[in-house]
PDB file of C-alpha atoms in Angstrom:
ATOM      1  CA  MET Q   1      11.489   3.713  -4.784  1.00 50.00           C
ATOM      2  CA  ALA Q   2       9.192   1.008  -5.966  1.00 62.00           C
ATOM      3  CA  ASP Q   3       7.528   0.776  -2.569  1.00 70.00           C
ATOM      4  CA  GLU Q   4       6.155   4.239  -3.006  1.00 76.00           C
ATOM      5  CA  ALA Q   5       4.159   3.308  -6.073  1.00 78.00           C
ATOM      6  CA  LEU Q   6       2.619   0.423  -4.161  1.00 81.00           C
ATOM      7  CA  PHE Q   7       1.676   2.603  -1.217  1.00 82.00           C
ATOM      8  CA  LEU Q   8       0.228   5.355  -3.435  1.00 82.00           C
ATOM      9  CA  LEU Q   9      -1.910   2.857  -5.311  1.00 83.00           C
ATOM     10  CA  LEU Q  10      -3.074   1.159  -2.137  1.00 83.00           C
ATOM     11  CA  HIS Q  11      -3.971   4.519  -0.657  1.00 83.00           C
ATOM     12  CA  SER Q  12      -6.060   5.528  -3.697  1.00 83.00           C
ATOM     13  CA  GLU Q  13      -7.824   2.187  -3.589  1.00 83.00           C
ATOM     14  CA  MET Q  14      -8.648   2.683   0.063  1.00 83.00           C
ATOM     15  CA  VAL Q  15     -10.104   6.118  -0.599  1.00 82.00           C
ATOM     16  CA  ALA Q  16     -12.105   4.782  -3.541  1.00 82.00           C
ATOM     17  CA  GLY Q  17     -13.296   1.811  -1.501  1.00 79.00           C
ATOM     18  CA  CYS Q  18     -14.474   4.032   1.326  1.00 76.00           C
ATOM     19  CA  THR Q  19     -16.247   6.553  -0.836  1.00 73.00           C
ATOM     20  CA  ALA Q  20     -17.922   4.273  -3.377  1.00 69.00           C
ATOM     21  CA  PRO Q  21     -20.566   2.857  -1.020  1.00 62.00           C
ATOM     22  CA  ALA Q  22     -21.067   6.280   0.510  1.00 53.00           C
ATOM     23  CA  GLU Q  23     -22.263   8.422  -2.345  1.00 53.00           C
ATOM     24  CA  GLN Q  24     -25.402   9.799  -0.793  1.00 50.00           C
ATOM     25  CA  GLY Q  25     -25.246  12.964   1.272  1.00 51.00           C
ATOM     26  CA  GLU Q  26     -22.747  14.821   3.358  1.00 52.00           C
ATOM     27  CA  GLY Q  27     -23.165  12.633   6.417  1.00 55.00           C
ATOM     28  CA  GLU Q  28     -21.819   9.600   4.629  1.00 57.00           C
ATOM     29  CA  ASN Q  29     -18.833  11.554   3.350  1.00 61.00           C
ATOM     30  CA  GLY Q  30     -17.945  12.497   6.889  1.00 69.00           C
ATOM     31  CA  ARG Q  31     -18.042   8.881   7.956  1.00 75.00           C
ATOM     32  CA  CYS Q  32     -15.707   7.791   5.212  1.00 79.00           C
ATOM     33  CA  THR Q  33     -13.161  10.443   6.203  1.00 82.00           C
ATOM     34  CA  THR Q  34     -13.412   9.202   9.790  1.00 84.00           C
ATOM     35  CA  LYS Q  35     -12.741   5.640   8.677  1.00 85.00           C
ATOM     36  CA  LEU Q  36      -9.658   6.694   6.743  1.00 86.00           C
ATOM     37  CA  GLU Q  37      -8.451   8.809   9.635  1.00 87.00           C
ATOM     38  CA  SER Q  38      -8.817   5.979  12.130  1.00 87.00           C
ATOM     39  CA  MET Q  39      -6.873   3.664   9.804  1.00 87.00           C
ATOM     40  CA  GLY Q  40      -4.158   6.284   9.610  1.00 88.00           C
ATOM     41  CA  PHE Q  41      -4.170   6.539  13.384  1.00 89.00           C
ATOM     42  CA  ARG Q  42      -3.443   2.828  13.839  1.00 88.00           C
ATOM     43  CA  VAL Q  43      -0.707   2.907  11.242  1.00 88.00           C
ATOM     44  CA  GLY Q  44       0.808   6.064  12.726  1.00 88.00           C
ATOM     45  CA  GLN Q  45       1.022   4.512  16.178  1.00 88.00           C
ATOM     46  CA  GLY Q  46       2.802   1.423  14.926  1.00 87.00           C
ATOM     47  CA  LEU Q  47       5.079   3.317  12.584  1.00 85.00           C
ATOM     48  CA  ILE Q  48       6.309   5.848  15.115  1.00 86.00           C
ATOM     49  CA  GLU Q  49       7.186   3.008  17.494  1.00 85.00           C
ATOM     50  CA  ARG Q  50       9.328   1.284  14.881  1.00 82.00           C
ATOM     51  CA  PHE Q  51      10.860   4.552  13.878  1.00 81.00           C
ATOM     52  CA  THR Q  52      11.883   5.982  17.225  1.00 81.00           C
ATOM     53  CA  LYS Q  53      13.324   2.780  18.619  1.00 80.00           C
ATOM     54  CA  ASP Q  54      16.863   4.071  18.439  1.00 75.00           C
ATOM     55  CA  THR Q  55      16.484   7.834  18.558  1.00 76.00           C
ATOM     56  CA  ALA Q  56      17.204   9.929  21.604  1.00 74.00           C
ATOM     57  CA  ARG Q  57      14.487  11.193  23.929  1.00 77.00           C
ATOM     58  CA  PHE Q  58      12.770  14.355  22.719  1.00 78.00           C
ATOM     59  CA  LYS Q  59      13.364  17.515  24.713  1.00 79.00           C
ATOM     60  CA  ASP Q  60      10.015  19.178  24.159  1.00 81.00           C
ATOM     61  CA  GLU Q  61       7.028  19.543  21.876  1.00 79.00           C
ATOM     62  CA  LEU Q  62       8.883  21.650  19.356  1.00 81.00           C
ATOM     63  CA  ASP Q  63      11.557  19.004  19.120  1.00 82.00           C
ATOM     64  CA  ILE Q  64       8.908  16.387  18.373  1.00 83.00           C
ATOM     65  CA  MET Q  65       7.356  18.570  15.694  1.00 82.00           C
ATOM     66  CA  LYS Q  66      10.724  19.103  14.089  1.00 82.00           C
ATOM     67  CA  PHE Q  67      11.271  15.359  14.091  1.00 82.00           C
ATOM     68  CA  ILE Q  68       7.936  14.848  12.368  1.00 79.00           C
ATOM     69  CA  CYS Q  69       8.743  17.498   9.789  1.00 78.00           C
ATOM     70  CA  LYS Q  70      12.158  16.207   8.958  1.00 81.00           C
ATOM     71  CA  ASP Q  71      12.778  12.529   9.613  1.00 82.00           C
ATOM     72  CA  PHE Q  72       9.269  11.161   9.718  1.00 82.00           C
ATOM     73  CA  TRP Q  73       8.063  13.033   6.659  1.00 83.00           C
ATOM     74  CA  THR Q  74      11.217  12.149   4.736  1.00 83.00           C
ATOM     75  CA  THR Q  75      10.780   8.483   5.397  1.00 81.00           C
ATOM     76  CA  VAL Q  76       7.106   8.396   4.557  1.00 81.00           C
ATOM     77  CA  PHE Q  77       6.944  10.919   1.720  1.00 81.00           C
ATOM     78  CA  LYS Q  78      10.581  11.163   0.619  1.00 81.00           C
ATOM     79  CA  LYS Q  79      10.795  14.883   1.277  1.00 81.00           C
ATOM     80  CA  GLN Q  80      10.765  17.285   4.212  1.00 81.00           C
ATOM     81  CA  ILE Q  81       7.999  19.610   5.232  1.00 81.00           C
ATOM     82  CA  ASP Q  82       8.582  22.928   3.507  1.00 82.00           C
ATOM     83  CA  ASN Q  83       7.422  25.218   6.241  1.00 82.00           C
ATOM     84  CA  LEU Q  84       6.665  24.873   9.959  1.00 83.00           C
ATOM     85  CA  ARG Q  85       4.958  27.705  11.795  1.00 83.00           C
ATOM     86  CA  THR Q  86       3.824  27.899  15.385  1.00 83.00           C
ATOM     87  CA  ASN Q  87       2.209  30.311  17.755  1.00 82.00           C
ATOM     88  CA  HIS Q  88       4.095  28.757  20.680  1.00 78.00           C
ATOM     89  CA  GLN Q  89       0.782  28.063  22.319  1.00 80.00           C
ATOM     90  CA  GLY Q  90       0.193  24.616  20.984  1.00 79.00           C
ATOM     91  CA  ILE Q  91      -0.791  25.267  17.380  1.00 82.00           C
ATOM     92  CA  TYR Q  92       1.537  24.143  14.621  1.00 82.00           C
ATOM     93  CA  VAL Q  93       1.060  24.552  10.904  1.00 82.00           C
ATOM     94  CA  LEU Q  94       2.985  22.198   8.637  1.00 82.00           C
ATOM     95  CA  GLN Q  95       3.076  23.223   5.026  1.00 81.00           C
ATOM     96  CA  ASP Q  96       3.994  20.891   2.222  1.00 81.00           C
ATOM     97  CA  ASN Q  97       4.134  22.486  -1.194  1.00 78.00           C
ATOM     98  CA  LYS Q  98       4.233  19.301  -3.156  1.00 76.00           C
ATOM     99  CA  PHE Q  99       2.298  16.746  -1.190  1.00 77.00           C
ATOM    100  CA  ARG Q 100       3.061  13.327  -2.653  1.00 74.00           C
ATOM    101  CA  LEU Q 101      -0.458  11.998  -2.473  1.00 73.00           C
ATOM    102  CA  LEU Q 102      -1.840  14.987  -4.358  1.00 74.00           C
ATOM    103  CA  THR Q 103       0.762  15.563  -7.073  1.00 74.00           C
ATOM    104  CA  GLN Q 104      -0.848  12.954  -9.292  1.00 71.00           C
ATOM    105  CA  MET Q 105      -4.252  14.544  -9.015  1.00 70.00           C
ATOM    106  CA  SER Q 106      -3.888  18.067 -10.276  1.00 66.00           C
ATOM    107  CA  ALA Q 107      -1.763  21.204 -10.145  1.00 66.00           C
ATOM    108  CA  GLY Q 108      -4.175  23.965  -9.311  1.00 66.00           C
ATOM    109  CA  LYS Q 109      -7.784  24.203  -8.358  1.00 68.00           C
ATOM    110  CA  GLN Q 110      -9.195  21.233 -10.208  1.00 70.00           C
ATOM    111  CA  TYR Q 111     -10.622  18.436  -8.047  1.00 73.00           C
ATOM    112  CA  LEU Q 112     -10.181  20.585  -4.941  1.00 72.00           C
ATOM    113  CA  GLU Q 113     -13.349  19.178  -3.393  1.00 73.00           C
ATOM    114  CA  HIS Q 114     -11.907  15.644  -3.480  1.00 74.00           C
ATOM    115  CA  ALA Q 115      -8.671  16.569  -1.771  1.00 75.00           C
ATOM    116  CA  PRO Q 116      -9.813  16.225   1.884  1.00 77.00           C
ATOM    117  CA  LYS Q 117     -10.441  12.502   1.408  1.00 78.00           C
ATOM    118  CA  TYR Q 118      -6.850  12.007   0.382  1.00 80.00           C
ATOM    119  CA  LEU Q 119      -5.573  13.886   3.374  1.00 82.00           C
ATOM    120  CA  ALA Q 120      -7.623  12.054   5.993  1.00 84.00           C
ATOM    121  CA  PHE Q 121      -5.274   9.100   6.187  1.00 85.00           C
ATOM    122  CA  THR Q 122      -2.241  11.331   6.618  1.00 85.00           C
ATOM    123  CA  CYS Q 123      -3.951  13.346   9.348  1.00 86.00           C
ATOM    124  CA  GLY Q 124      -4.597  10.107  11.169  1.00 87.00           C
ATOM    125  CA  LEU Q 125      -0.996   9.092  10.630  1.00 87.00           C
ATOM    126  CA  ILE Q 126       0.260  12.245  12.317  1.00 87.00           C
ATOM    127  CA  ARG Q 127      -2.271  12.013  15.124  1.00 88.00           C
ATOM    128  CA  GLY Q 128      -1.331   8.376  15.781  1.00 88.00           C
ATOM    129  CA  GLY Q 129       2.353   9.171  15.785  1.00 86.00           C
ATOM    130  CA  LEU Q 130       1.916  12.070  18.200  1.00 86.00           C
ATOM    131  CA  SER Q 131      -0.336  10.049  20.476  1.00 87.00           C
ATOM    132  CA  ASN Q 132       2.294   7.361  20.878  1.00 85.00           C
ATOM    133  CA  LEU Q 133       4.839  10.031  21.665  1.00 83.00           C
ATOM    134  CA  GLY Q 134       2.575  11.221  24.446  1.00 82.00           C
ATOM    135  CA  ILE Q 135       0.872  14.178  22.802  1.00 81.00           C
ATOM    136  CA  LYS Q 136      -2.880  14.407  22.445  1.00 81.00           C
ATOM    137  CA  SER Q 137      -3.749  16.367  19.379  1.00 82.00           C
ATOM    138  CA  ILE Q 138      -6.268  17.289  16.761  1.00 82.00           C
ATOM    139  CA  VAL Q 139      -4.983  17.273  13.226  1.00 82.00           C
ATOM    140  CA  THR Q 140      -6.789  18.993  10.396  1.00 81.00           C
ATOM    141  CA  ALA Q 141      -5.797  19.613   6.826  1.00 80.00           C
ATOM    142  CA  GLU Q 142      -6.416  22.426   4.442  1.00 79.00           C
ATOM    143  CA  VAL Q 143      -5.855  22.538   0.722  1.00 76.00           C
ATOM    144  CA  SER Q 144      -6.153  25.801  -1.121  1.00 71.00           C
ATOM    145  CA  SER Q 145      -4.280  24.948  -4.271  1.00 67.00           C
ATOM    146  CA  MET Q 146      -3.009  21.533  -5.255  1.00 65.00           C
ATOM    147  CA  PRO Q 147      -0.585  20.018  -4.599  1.00 66.00           C
ATOM    148  CA  ALA Q 148       0.272  22.246  -1.655  1.00 68.00           C
ATOM    149  CA  CYS Q 149      -1.459  21.541   1.619  1.00 70.00           C
ATOM    150  CA  LYS Q 150      -1.294  22.587   5.254  1.00 75.00           C
TER     151      LYS Q 150
ATOM    152  CA  MET F   1      24.773  14.017   3.796  1.00 42.00           C
ATOM    153  CA  SER F   2      25.723  13.336   7.331  1.00 44.00           C
ATOM    154  CA  ARG F   3      23.648  10.170   7.469  1.00 44.00           C
ATOM    155  CA  SER F   4      25.420   6.845   7.504  1.00 47.00           C
ATOM    156  CA  PRO F   5      24.517   4.197   4.904  1.00 49.00           C
ATOM    157  CA  GLY F   6      22.900   2.130   7.629  1.00 54.00           C
ATOM    158  CA  ARG F   7      20.258   4.797   7.985  1.00 57.00           C
ATOM    159  CA  LYS F   8      19.267   4.476   4.358  1.00 60.00           C
ATOM    160  CA  GLN F   9      18.595   0.784   4.791  1.00 65.00           C
ATOM    161  CA  GLU F  10      16.472   1.571   7.786  1.00 65.00           C
ATOM    162  CA  ASN F  11      14.475   4.169   5.871  1.00 65.00           C
ATOM    163  CA  HIS F  12      13.867   1.688   3.119  1.00 68.00           C
ATOM    164  CA  LYS F  13      12.666  -0.805   5.686  1.00 72.00           C
ATOM    165  CA  ILE F  14      10.389   1.750   7.300  1.00 72.00           C
ATOM    166  CA  SER F  15       8.666   2.670   4.073  1.00 74.00           C
ATOM    167  CA  ARG F  16       7.991  -0.986   3.459  1.00 80.00           C
ATOM    168  CA  GLU F  17       6.640  -1.233   6.986  1.00 82.00           C
ATOM    169  CA  LEU F  18       4.356   1.671   6.208  1.00 84.00           C
ATOM    170  CA  PHE F  19       2.850  -0.353   3.397  1.00 85.00           C
ATOM    171  CA  VAL F  20       2.523  -3.487   5.535  1.00 86.00           C
ATOM    172  CA  LEU F  21       0.935  -1.588   8.421  1.00 86.00           C
ATOM    173  CA  THR F  22      -1.463   0.226   6.090  1.00 86.00           C
ATOM    174  CA  TYR F  23      -2.473  -3.081   4.579  1.00 87.00           C
ATOM    175  CA  GLY F  24      -3.106  -4.494   8.044  1.00 86.00           C
ATOM    176  CA  ALA F  25      -5.258  -1.529   8.999  1.00 86.00           C
ATOM    177  CA  LEU F  26      -7.193  -1.959   5.766  1.00 86.00           C
ATOM    178  CA  VAL F  27      -7.887  -5.641   6.418  1.00 86.00           C
ATOM    179  CA  ALA F  28      -8.931  -4.857   9.986  1.00 86.00           C
ATOM    180  CA  GLN F  29     -11.342  -2.185   8.722  1.00 85.00           C
ATOM    181  CA  LEU F  30     -12.811  -4.556   6.145  1.00 85.00           C
ATOM    182  CA  CYS F  31     -13.281  -7.234   8.794  1.00 85.00           C
ATOM    183  CA  LYS F  32     -15.220  -4.715  10.843  1.00 84.00           C
ATOM    184  CA  GLU F  33     -17.458  -3.855   7.912  1.00 84.00           C
ATOM    185  CA  TYR F  34     -18.166  -7.305   6.525  1.00 84.00           C
ATOM    186  CA  GLU F  35     -19.377 -10.272   8.549  1.00 83.00           C
ATOM    187  CA  LYS F  36     -18.426 -13.034   6.149  1.00 85.00           C
ATOM    188  CA  ASP F  37     -14.856 -13.966   5.239  1.00 84.00           C
ATOM    189  CA  GLU F  38     -15.822 -14.494   1.591  1.00 86.00           C
ATOM    190  CA  ASP F  39     -16.953 -10.870   1.356  1.00 86.00           C
ATOM    191  CA  VAL F  40     -13.672  -9.612   2.772  1.00 87.00           C
ATOM    192  CA  ASN F  41     -11.740 -11.896   0.417  1.00 87.00           C
ATOM    193  CA  ALA F  42     -13.764 -10.690  -2.565  1.00 88.00           C
ATOM    194  CA  CYS F  43     -13.247  -7.068  -1.592  1.00 88.00           C
ATOM    195  CA  LEU F  44      -9.500  -7.542  -1.228  1.00 88.00           C
ATOM    196  CA  ASP F  45      -9.386  -9.297  -4.578  1.00 89.00           C
ATOM    197  CA  ARG F  46     -11.270  -6.454  -6.241  1.00 88.00           C
ATOM    198  CA  MET F  47      -8.975  -3.834  -4.737  1.00 88.00           C
ATOM    199  CA  GLY F  48      -5.979  -5.879  -5.765  1.00 89.00           C
ATOM    200  CA  TYR F  49      -7.301  -6.061  -9.302  1.00 90.00           C
ATOM    201  CA  SER F  50      -7.615  -2.264  -9.530  1.00 89.00           C
ATOM    202  CA  ILE F  51      -4.120  -1.879  -8.139  1.00 88.00           C
ATOM    203  CA  GLY F  52      -2.747  -4.512 -10.531  1.00 88.00           C
ATOM    204  CA  ILE F  53      -4.074  -2.862 -13.668  1.00 89.00           C
ATOM    205  CA  ARG F  54      -2.161   0.293 -12.720  1.00 87.00           C
ATOM    206  CA  LEU F  55       0.882  -1.339 -11.211  1.00 87.00           C
ATOM    207  CA  ILE F  56       1.753  -3.122 -14.451  1.00 88.00           C
ATOM    208  CA  ASP F  57       2.478   0.263 -16.080  1.00 87.00           C
ATOM    209  CA  ASP F  58       4.818   1.193 -13.267  1.00 86.00           C
ATOM    210  CA  PHE F  59       6.482  -2.214 -13.410  1.00 87.00           C
ATOM    211  CA  LEU F  60       7.076  -2.139 -17.151  1.00 87.00           C
ATOM    212  CA  ALA F  61       8.386   1.407 -16.971  1.00 86.00           C
ATOM    213  CA  ARG F  62      10.838   0.588 -14.198  1.00 85.00           C
ATOM    214  CA  SER F  63      12.064  -2.760 -15.342  1.00 85.00           C
ATOM    215  CA  ALA F  64      12.093  -2.372 -19.144  1.00 81.00           C
ATOM    216  CA  VAL F  65      11.914  -6.127 -19.581  1.00 82.00           C
ATOM    217  CA  LYS F  66      11.547  -7.745 -22.946  1.00 81.00           C
ATOM    218  CA  LYS F  67       8.408  -9.527 -24.042  1.00 82.00           C
ATOM    219  CA  CYS F  68       7.939 -12.925 -22.440  1.00 82.00           C
ATOM    220  CA  ARG F  69       7.687 -15.789 -24.898  1.00 83.00           C
ATOM    221  CA  SER F  70       6.097 -18.408 -22.755  1.00 84.00           C
ATOM    222  CA  TYR F  71       4.006 -18.856 -19.659  1.00 84.00           C
ATOM    223  CA  SER F  72       6.947 -20.128 -17.691  1.00 84.00           C
ATOM    224  CA  GLU F  73       8.982 -17.073 -18.609  1.00 85.00           C
ATOM    225  CA  THR F  74       6.101 -14.922 -17.432  1.00 85.00           C
ATOM    226  CA  ALA F  75       5.876 -16.762 -14.142  1.00 84.00           C
ATOM    227  CA  ASP F  76       9.629 -16.409 -13.656  1.00 85.00           C
ATOM    228  CA  MET F  77       9.395 -12.718 -14.428  1.00 85.00           C
ATOM    229  CA  ILE F  78       6.690 -12.215 -11.815  1.00 84.00           C
ATOM    230  CA  ALA F  79       8.651 -14.094  -9.203  1.00 84.00           C
ATOM    231  CA  GLN F  80      12.156 -12.854  -9.820  1.00 86.00           C
ATOM    232  CA  VAL F  81      11.625  -9.299 -10.966  1.00 86.00           C
ATOM    233  CA  ALA F  82       8.238  -8.047  -9.816  1.00 86.00           C
ATOM    234  CA  PHE F  83       8.138  -9.561  -6.359  1.00 86.00           C
ATOM    235  CA  LYS F  84      11.737  -8.566  -5.757  1.00 85.00           C
ATOM    236  CA  MET F  85      11.047  -5.004  -6.874  1.00 84.00           C
ATOM    237  CA  TYR F  86       7.907  -4.410  -4.856  1.00 85.00           C
ATOM    238  CA  LEU F  87       8.098  -6.681  -1.880  1.00 84.00           C
ATOM    239  CA  GLY F  88      11.781  -7.484  -1.629  1.00 84.00           C
ATOM    240  CA  VAL F  89      11.326 -11.248  -1.670  1.00 85.00           C
ATOM    241  CA  THR F  90      11.895 -13.780  -4.434  1.00 87.00           C
ATOM    242  CA  PRO F  91       9.497 -16.696  -4.429  1.00 86.00           C
ATOM    243  CA  SER F  92      10.508 -19.908  -6.114  1.00 88.00           C
ATOM    244  CA  VAL F  93       8.549 -21.020  -9.144  1.00 88.00           C
ATOM    245  CA  SER F  94       7.409 -24.529  -9.872  1.00 86.00           C
ATOM    246  CA  CYS F  95       5.356 -25.823 -12.748  1.00 85.00           C
ATOM    247  CA  ASN F  96       2.352 -27.824 -11.703  1.00 80.00           C
ATOM    248  CA  SER F  97       0.990 -29.319 -14.863  1.00 80.00           C
ATOM    249  CA  VAL F  98       2.207 -31.041 -18.009  1.00 76.00           C
ATOM    250  CA  THR F  99       0.328 -28.610 -20.223  1.00 78.00           C
ATOM    251  CA  GLY F 100       2.575 -25.876 -18.866  1.00 77.00           C
ATOM    252  CA  ASN F 101      -0.039 -23.368 -17.859  1.00 82.00           C
ATOM    253  CA  GLU F 102      -0.230 -23.922 -14.120  1.00 87.00           C
ATOM    254  CA  PHE F 103       2.475 -22.518 -11.913  1.00 88.00           C
ATOM    255  CA  SER F 104       3.067 -22.044  -8.238  1.00 88.00           C
ATOM    256  CA  LEU F 105       4.962 -19.292  -6.529  1.00 87.00           C
ATOM    257  CA  ILE F 106       6.246 -20.502  -3.205  1.00 88.00           C
ATOM    258  CA  LEU F 107       7.023 -17.866  -0.616  1.00 86.00           C
ATOM    259  CA  ASP F 108       9.067 -18.750   2.425  1.00 83.00           C
ATOM    260  CA  LYS F 109       8.801 -15.275   3.777  1.00 82.00           C
ATOM    261  CA  ASN F 110       5.730 -13.177   3.169  1.00 82.00           C
ATOM    262  CA  PRO F 111       6.429  -9.559   4.104  1.00 83.00           C
ATOM    263  CA  LEU F 112       2.744  -8.680   4.259  1.00 82.00           C
ATOM    264  CA  VAL F 113       2.273 -10.812   7.345  1.00 80.00           C
ATOM    265  CA  ASP F 114       5.299  -9.502   9.213  1.00 79.00           C
ATOM    266  CA  PHE F 115       3.188  -8.123  11.994  1.00 79.00           C
ATOM    267  CA  VAL F 116       0.485 -10.778  12.010  1.00 79.00           C
ATOM    268  CA  GLU F 117       0.838 -13.605  14.488  1.00 75.00           C
ATOM    269  CA  GLU F 118      -2.258 -15.582  13.701  1.00 76.00           C
ATOM    270  CA  LEU F 119      -5.731 -15.212  12.298  1.00 78.00           C
ATOM    271  CA  PRO F 120      -8.470 -14.761  14.887  1.00 77.00           C
ATOM    272  CA  ALA F 121     -10.587 -17.840  15.477  1.00 75.00           C
ATOM    273  CA  GLU F 122     -13.737 -16.415  13.946  1.00 77.00           C
ATOM    274  CA  ARG F 123     -11.914 -15.521  10.723  1.00 78.00           C
ATOM    275  CA  ALA F 124     -10.495 -18.906   9.907  1.00 76.00           C
ATOM    276  CA  SER F 125     -11.110 -18.742   6.181  1.00 79.00           C
ATOM    277  CA  LEU F 126      -9.836 -15.226   5.644  1.00 82.00           C
ATOM    278  CA  CYS F 127      -7.214 -14.991   2.912  1.00 82.00           C
ATOM    279  CA  TYR F 128      -5.157 -12.246   4.446  1.00 82.00           C
ATOM    280  CA  CYS F 129      -3.040 -11.660   1.362  1.00 83.00           C
ATOM    281  CA  ASN F 130      -5.801 -11.903  -1.184  1.00 86.00           C
ATOM    282  CA  LEU F 131      -4.794  -8.481  -2.451  1.00 87.00           C
ATOM    283  CA  LEU F 132      -1.718 -10.120  -3.993  1.00 87.00           C
ATOM    284  CA  CYS F 133      -3.880 -12.474  -6.038  1.00 88.00           C
ATOM    285  CA  GLY F 134      -5.915  -9.577  -7.362  1.00 90.00           C
ATOM    286  CA  VAL F 135      -2.787  -7.613  -8.221  1.00 89.00           C
ATOM    287  CA  ILE F 136      -1.276 -10.476 -10.213  1.00 89.00           C
ATOM    288  CA  ARG F 137      -4.556 -11.153 -11.981  1.00 89.00           C
ATOM    289  CA  GLY F 138      -5.063  -7.476 -12.898  1.00 89.00           C
ATOM    290  CA  ALA F 139      -1.508  -7.018 -14.088  1.00 88.00           C
ATOM    291  CA  LEU F 140      -1.620 -10.135 -16.280  1.00 88.00           C
ATOM    292  CA  GLU F 141      -4.916  -9.103 -17.786  1.00 88.00           C
ATOM    293  CA  MET F 142      -3.447  -5.793 -18.886  1.00 88.00           C
ATOM    294  CA  VAL F 143      -0.828  -7.670 -20.865  1.00 86.00           C
ATOM    295  CA  HIS F 144      -3.557  -9.789 -22.425  1.00 86.00           C
ATOM    296  CA  LEU F 145      -2.967 -12.919 -20.403  1.00 86.00           C
ATOM    297  CA  ALA F 146      -6.068 -14.150 -18.650  1.00 87.00           C
ATOM    298  CA  ALA F 147      -5.279 -16.075 -15.514  1.00 87.00           C
ATOM    299  CA  GLU F 148      -6.784 -17.381 -12.343  1.00 88.00           C
ATOM    300  CA  VAL F 149      -4.780 -16.692  -9.260  1.00 88.00           C
ATOM    301  CA  SER F 150      -5.452 -18.078  -5.837  1.00 86.00           C
ATOM    302  CA  PHE F 151      -3.808 -19.181  -2.642  1.00 86.00           C
ATOM    303  CA  LEU F 152      -3.041 -22.880  -2.501  1.00 85.00           C
ATOM    304  CA  GLN F 153      -1.309 -22.851   0.848  1.00 84.00           C
ATOM    305  CA  ASP F 154      -1.169 -20.194   3.517  1.00 83.00           C
ATOM    306  CA  ARG F 155       1.231 -20.043   6.399  1.00 81.00           C
ATOM    307  CA  LEU F 156      -1.294 -18.159   8.479  1.00 80.00           C
ATOM    308  CA  LYS F 157      -3.606 -21.117   8.250  1.00 80.00           C
ATOM    309  CA  GLY F 158      -1.012 -23.578   9.452  1.00 79.00           C
ATOM    310  CA  ASP F 159       0.642 -24.698   6.224  1.00 81.00           C
ATOM    311  CA  ALA F 160       4.388 -24.850   5.965  1.00 81.00           C
ATOM    312  CA  VAL F 161       4.761 -22.242   3.235  1.00 84.00           C
ATOM    313  CA  THR F 162       2.666 -19.738   1.394  1.00 86.00           C
ATOM    314  CA  GLU F 163       1.873 -20.874  -2.120  1.00 87.00           C
ATOM    315  CA  ILE F 164       0.175 -18.827  -4.810  1.00 87.00           C
ATOM    316  CA  GLY F 165      -1.182 -20.750  -7.771  1.00 88.00           C
ATOM    317  CA  ILE F 166      -1.377 -19.100 -11.196  1.00 87.00           C
ATOM    318  CA  THR F 167      -3.368 -20.849 -13.900  1.00 87.00           C
ATOM    319  CA  PHE F 168      -3.082 -19.280 -17.318  1.00 86.00           C
ATOM    320  CA  LEU F 169      -6.301 -19.642 -19.258  1.00 85.00           C
ATOM    321  CA  ARG F 170      -5.346 -20.517 -22.756  1.00 73.00           C
ATOM    322  CA  LYS F 171      -6.883 -18.439 -25.520  1.00 62.00           C
ATOM    323  CA  SER F 172      -5.959 -20.619 -28.491  1.00 48.00           C
ATOM    324  CA  GLU F 173      -8.712 -19.192 -30.739  1.00 42.00           C
ATOM    325  CA  ASP F 174      -7.106 -15.742 -30.570  1.00 46.00           C
ATOM    326  CA  ARG F 175      -3.769 -17.152 -31.640  1.00 47.00           C
ATOM    327  CA  ARG F 176      -5.233 -18.857 -34.676  1.00 44.00           C
ATOM    328  CA  HIS F 177      -6.951 -15.620 -35.702  1.00 45.00           C
ATOM    329  CA  ARG F 178      -3.754 -13.661 -35.498  1.00 47.00           C
ATOM    330  CA  ARG F 179      -1.837 -16.075 -37.680  1.00 47.00           C
ATOM    331  CA  ASN F 180      -4.468 -15.767 -40.379  1.00 45.00           C
TER     332      ASN F 180
END
């Protein structure tokens, strides 16, 4: 899909734009991730509204998470989440073994320290989507080996 | 697949909406960071340029078009193939000058402003879609065509249509060199 290339490029530009002025110190890095996350939040809110216009009401939290893993992820990243785990007490782990935004970067441990920046937007996207579905959440990401992430 | 074909159209629409919404969030963030409209416009243009220099590779790989022989062919290519491929709209092309190096792309429908009603009062000279100008400029430069791209008319500012002007900067000295 040609749209995907556009979105991937725009996303990399956004990350580059946020990090370039903030090269000094850890504090600045944190701020840039926050900026990206808040942008993702806004987009997530709008997107989930457009998306769930015609779908049925969700039965419970697990149903919402399954929706995010299947339909939402498929529309945004053209594939489903590979693995969903939960402790049934409010913590969910979504694992994607070939995360679209990271496949172009590396296939292993190289550039691992730059990965969190690229995940910030997506974390915000999920958090925004959940918030508009009525769930308050904290979303964090973890990358141990590219391009898989949790 | 148990999904009906209608669903596929919807998915396609949603992924375009993702791009439009992301762009909107980006412009909003830039407006927060920079006071002056010119700074935001310059930043968008710069980002567009970086995107354009990479997008041209993707475009040429996907479309496998032949080499363009003239500026008007190039302008037609941008309008009919590139815009259609990436944004789903086909602007009309008109030639603005007798020398044949100034063209306008006229967009009736600009998908980037789908969710924008109007520019806020304090941002009257913001070129919301300045990214597009940067993209076109970057892409053309990578195929060795220097050009100046800017917005001549903008629907968000009250004009009837959105018009992007492309002025190819002639490099006649290079041509003479090559022939020798």
